[in-house]
Amino acid sequence: QLQLVESGGGSVQNGGSLRLSCAASGATIRTYFMAWFRQKPGKEREEIAHIDHDGSAEYAESAKGRFTISRDNAKNTLYLQMDSLNPEDTAMYYCAAIDSRALPEEWKGHEWSFDYWGQGTQVTVSS
């Protein structure tokens, strides 16, 4: 059973950077399709970026050019580098995984596509 634990969240000022980590245990992530989601207060969870087993990544419009998703299969860890943060990025950030090397296009971006979730890490950006 895969377990995911996020870390690296915190409070930063407008324009700052953070690097989130998602440490996996219980299984190797080598064959897992993985993603970062975020949830703002009173809003639904939204996908920020996903990455398949070979490192191919896609981003939501809000993340393009500012965020970078990556994975280190040897360390069994998923990352999200976030630069040029602004107050609109304030949210709880979650990593998610499914035991599949890739997903059909119609599955991408949906919470229900993922079987495993971390507990989340809070990111707060002040103006």
PDB file of C-alpha atoms in Angstrom:
ATOM      1  CA  GLN A   1       0.000   0.000   0.000  1.00  0.00           C
ATOM      2  CA  LEU A   2       1.519   3.268  -1.130  1.00  0.00           C
ATOM      3  CA  GLN A   3       1.733   6.021   1.466  1.00  0.00           C
ATOM      4  CA  LEU A   4       2.482   9.657   0.619  1.00  0.00           C
ATOM      5  CA  VAL A   5       3.734  12.395   2.923  1.00  0.00           C
ATOM      6  CA  GLU A   6       4.071  15.980   1.746  1.00  0.00           C
ATOM      7  CA  SER A   7       6.456  18.541   3.198  1.00  0.00           C
ATOM      8  CA  GLY A   8       7.987  21.895   2.337  1.00  0.00           C
ATOM      9  CA  GLY A   9       4.973  24.140   2.691  1.00  0.00           C
ATOM     10  CA  GLY A  10       5.102  27.362   4.649  1.00  0.00           C
ATOM     11  CA  SER A  11       4.597  31.108   4.517  1.00  0.00           C
ATOM     12  CA  VAL A  12       6.346  33.234   1.919  1.00  0.00           C
ATOM     13  CA  GLN A  13       6.004  36.737   0.550  1.00  0.00           C
ATOM     14  CA  ASN A  14       4.704  37.644  -2.881  1.00  0.00           C
ATOM     15  CA  GLY A  15       7.306  36.677  -5.483  1.00  0.00           C
ATOM     16  CA  GLY A  16       8.931  34.063  -3.294  1.00  0.00           C
ATOM     17  CA  SER A  17       9.639  30.387  -3.936  1.00  0.00           C
ATOM     18  CA  LEU A  18       8.970  27.078  -2.250  1.00  0.00           C
ATOM     19  CA  ARG A  19       9.846  23.495  -3.056  1.00  0.00           C
ATOM     20  CA  LEU A  20       7.325  20.882  -2.020  1.00  0.00           C
ATOM     21  CA  SER A  21       8.301  17.254  -1.564  1.00  0.00           C
ATOM     22  CA  CYS A  22       6.144  14.145  -1.490  1.00  0.00           C
ATOM     23  CA  ALA A  23       7.913  11.169   0.044  1.00  0.00           C
ATOM     24  CA  ALA A  24       6.460   7.797  -0.852  1.00  0.00           C
ATOM     25  CA  SER A  25       6.723   4.570   1.116  1.00  0.00           C
ATOM     26  CA  GLY A  26       5.232   1.104   0.942  1.00  0.00           C
ATOM     27  CA  ALA A  27       5.901   0.760  -2.788  1.00  0.00           C
ATOM     28  CA  THR A  28       8.173   2.161  -5.454  1.00  0.00           C
ATOM     29  CA  ILE A  29       6.738   5.077  -7.424  1.00  0.00           C
ATOM     30  CA  ARG A  30       8.604   4.011 -10.554  1.00  0.00           C
ATOM     31  CA  THR A  31       5.435   2.788 -12.248  1.00  0.00           C
ATOM     32  CA  TYR A  32       3.071   5.377 -10.781  1.00  0.00           C
ATOM     33  CA  PHE A  33       1.436   8.309 -12.513  1.00  0.00           C
ATOM     34  CA  MET A  34       1.614  11.211 -10.065  1.00  0.00           C
ATOM     35  CA  ALA A  35       0.256  14.695  -9.625  1.00  0.00           C
ATOM     36  CA  TRP A  36       0.040  17.750  -7.418  1.00  0.00           C
ATOM     37  CA  PHE A  37      -3.346  19.202  -6.538  1.00  0.00           C
ATOM     38  CA  ARG A  38      -4.283  22.192  -4.452  1.00  0.00           C
ATOM     39  CA  GLN A  39      -7.402  23.248  -2.616  1.00  0.00           C
ATOM     40  CA  LYS A  40      -8.237  26.806  -1.691  1.00  0.00           C
ATOM     41  CA  PRO A  41     -10.698  27.532   1.134  1.00  0.00           C
ATOM     42  CA  GLY A  42     -14.246  26.980  -0.045  1.00  0.00           C
ATOM     43  CA  LYS A  43     -13.105  25.689  -3.428  1.00  0.00           C
ATOM     44  CA  GLU A  44     -12.814  22.294  -5.057  1.00  0.00           C
ATOM     45  CA  ARG A  45      -9.482  20.551  -5.341  1.00  0.00           C
ATOM     46  CA  GLU A  46      -7.740  21.347  -8.625  1.00  0.00           C
ATOM     47  CA  GLU A  47      -4.839  19.679 -10.360  1.00  0.00           C
ATOM     48  CA  ILE A  48      -1.735  21.818 -10.767  1.00  0.00           C
ATOM     49  CA  ALA A  49       0.546  19.430 -12.604  1.00  0.00           C
ATOM     50  CA  HIS A  50       1.027  15.760 -13.382  1.00  0.00           C
ATOM     51  CA  ILE A  51       3.915  13.591 -14.440  1.00  0.00           C
ATOM     52  CA  ASP A  52       3.995  10.119 -15.897  1.00  0.00           C
ATOM     53  CA  HIS A  53       6.473   7.354 -15.168  1.00  0.00           C
ATOM     54  CA  ASP A  54       9.056   8.559 -17.682  1.00  0.00           C
ATOM     55  CA  GLY A  55       8.979  12.200 -16.580  1.00  0.00           C
ATOM     56  CA  SER A  56       6.614  13.705 -19.133  1.00  0.00           C
ATOM     57  CA  ALA A  57       4.774  16.532 -17.406  1.00  0.00           C
ATOM     58  CA  GLU A  58       1.789  18.774 -18.040  1.00  0.00           C
ATOM     59  CA  TYR A  59       0.639  21.849 -16.164  1.00  0.00           C
ATOM     60  CA  ALA A  60      -2.511  23.782 -15.440  1.00  0.00           C
ATOM     61  CA  GLU A  61      -2.551  27.258 -16.980  1.00  0.00           C
ATOM     62  CA  SER A  62      -2.107  28.811 -13.539  1.00  0.00           C
ATOM     63  CA  ALA A  63       1.151  26.891 -13.070  1.00  0.00           C
ATOM     64  CA  LYS A  64       2.758  27.154 -16.496  1.00  0.00           C
ATOM     65  CA  GLY A  65       6.049  29.013 -16.456  1.00  0.00           C
ATOM     66  CA  ARG A  66       6.146  29.232 -12.656  1.00  0.00           C
ATOM     67  CA  PHE A  67       5.915  25.678 -11.287  1.00  0.00           C
ATOM     68  CA  THR A  68       7.982  22.616 -12.141  1.00  0.00           C
ATOM     69  CA  ILE A  69       6.965  19.070 -11.269  1.00  0.00           C
ATOM     70  CA  SER A  70       9.674  16.428 -11.109  1.00  0.00           C
ATOM     71  CA  ARG A  71      10.284  13.001  -9.705  1.00  0.00           C
ATOM     72  CA  ASP A  72      13.274  11.109  -8.353  1.00  0.00           C
ATOM     73  CA  ASN A  73      12.371   7.453  -8.567  1.00  0.00           C
ATOM     74  CA  ALA A  74      15.583   6.454  -6.805  1.00  0.00           C
ATOM     75  CA  LYS A  75      14.543   8.549  -3.809  1.00  0.00           C
ATOM     76  CA  ASN A  76      10.886   7.580  -4.202  1.00  0.00           C
ATOM     77  CA  THR A  77       9.972  11.245  -4.076  1.00  0.00           C
ATOM     78  CA  LEU A  78       7.859  13.675  -6.083  1.00  0.00           C
ATOM     79  CA  TYR A  79       8.650  17.404  -6.107  1.00  0.00           C
ATOM     80  CA  LEU A  80       6.977  20.678  -6.983  1.00  0.00           C
ATOM     81  CA  GLN A  81       9.213  23.710  -7.411  1.00  0.00           C
ATOM     82  CA  MET A  82       7.102  26.841  -7.140  1.00  0.00           C
ATOM     83  CA  ASP A  83       8.525  30.208  -8.183  1.00  0.00           C
ATOM     84  CA  SER A  84       7.023  33.685  -8.520  1.00  0.00           C
ATOM     85  CA  LEU A  85       4.388  32.823  -5.947  1.00  0.00           C
ATOM     86  CA  ASN A  86       1.489  35.197  -5.449  1.00  0.00           C
ATOM     87  CA  PRO A  87      -1.372  35.341  -2.920  1.00  0.00           C
ATOM     88  CA  GLU A  88      -3.629  33.438  -5.351  1.00  0.00           C
ATOM     89  CA  ASP A  89      -1.378  30.406  -4.804  1.00  0.00           C
ATOM     90  CA  THR A  90      -2.372  30.210  -1.136  1.00  0.00           C
ATOM     91  CA  ALA A  91      -3.864  26.746  -0.646  1.00  0.00           C
ATOM     92  CA  MET A  92      -3.376  23.294   0.793  1.00  0.00           C
ATOM     93  CA  TYR A  93      -1.222  21.292  -1.600  1.00  0.00           C
ATOM     94  CA  TYR A  94      -1.616  17.535  -2.036  1.00  0.00           C
ATOM     95  CA  CYS A  95       0.288  14.898  -3.933  1.00  0.00           C
ATOM     96  CA  ALA A  96      -1.589  12.035  -5.523  1.00  0.00           C
ATOM     97  CA  ALA A  97      -0.709   8.796  -7.277  1.00  0.00           C
ATOM     98  CA  ILE A  98      -2.171   5.935  -9.246  1.00  0.00           C
ATOM     99  CA  ASP A  99      -0.420   2.682 -10.138  1.00  0.00           C
ATOM    100  CA  SER A 100      -0.387   3.280 -13.852  1.00  0.00           C
ATOM    101  CA  ARG A 101       2.462   4.351 -16.149  1.00  0.00           C
ATOM    102  CA  ALA A 102       0.142   6.733 -17.965  1.00  0.00           C
ATOM    103  CA  LEU A 103      -3.473   7.856 -17.945  1.00  0.00           C
ATOM    104  CA  PRO A 104      -5.994   8.181 -20.750  1.00  0.00           C
ATOM    105  CA  GLU A 105      -6.455  11.816 -21.710  1.00  0.00           C
ATOM    106  CA  GLU A 106     -10.001  11.872 -20.362  1.00  0.00           C
ATOM    107  CA  TRP A 107      -8.761  10.781 -16.933  1.00  0.00           C
ATOM    108  CA  LYS A 108      -6.192  13.547 -16.542  1.00  0.00           C
ATOM    109  CA  GLY A 109      -6.889  16.377 -14.140  1.00  0.00           C
ATOM    110  CA  HIS A 110      -9.567  14.582 -12.119  1.00  0.00           C
ATOM    111  CA  GLU A 111      -9.409  13.720  -8.437  1.00  0.00           C
ATOM    112  CA  TRP A 112     -11.185  10.417  -9.020  1.00  0.00           C
ATOM    113  CA  SER A 113      -8.331   9.195 -11.214  1.00  0.00           C
ATOM    114  CA  PHE A 114      -6.025   8.850  -8.229  1.00  0.00           C
ATOM    115  CA  ASP A 115      -6.034   6.136  -5.586  1.00  0.00           C
ATOM    116  CA  TYR A 116      -3.443   7.465  -3.162  1.00  0.00           C
ATOM    117  CA  TRP A 117      -3.247  10.844  -1.467  1.00  0.00           C
ATOM    118  CA  GLY A 118      -1.033  12.584   1.041  1.00  0.00           C
ATOM    119  CA  GLN A 119      -2.325  14.580   3.974  1.00  0.00           C
ATOM    120  CA  GLY A 120      -1.413  17.925   2.422  1.00  0.00           C
ATOM    121  CA  THR A 121       0.953  20.779   3.178  1.00  0.00           C
ATOM    122  CA  GLN A 122      -0.181  24.388   3.581  1.00  0.00           C
ATOM    123  CA  VAL A 123       1.243  27.144   1.399  1.00  0.00           C
ATOM    124  CA  THR A 124       0.488  30.744   2.353  1.00  0.00           C
ATOM    125  CA  VAL A 125       1.650  33.672   0.221  1.00  0.00           C
ATOM    126  CA  SER A 126       1.359  37.158   1.657  1.00  0.00           C
ATOM    127  CA  SER A 127       1.173  40.352  -0.380  1.00  0.00           C
TER     128      SER A 127
END
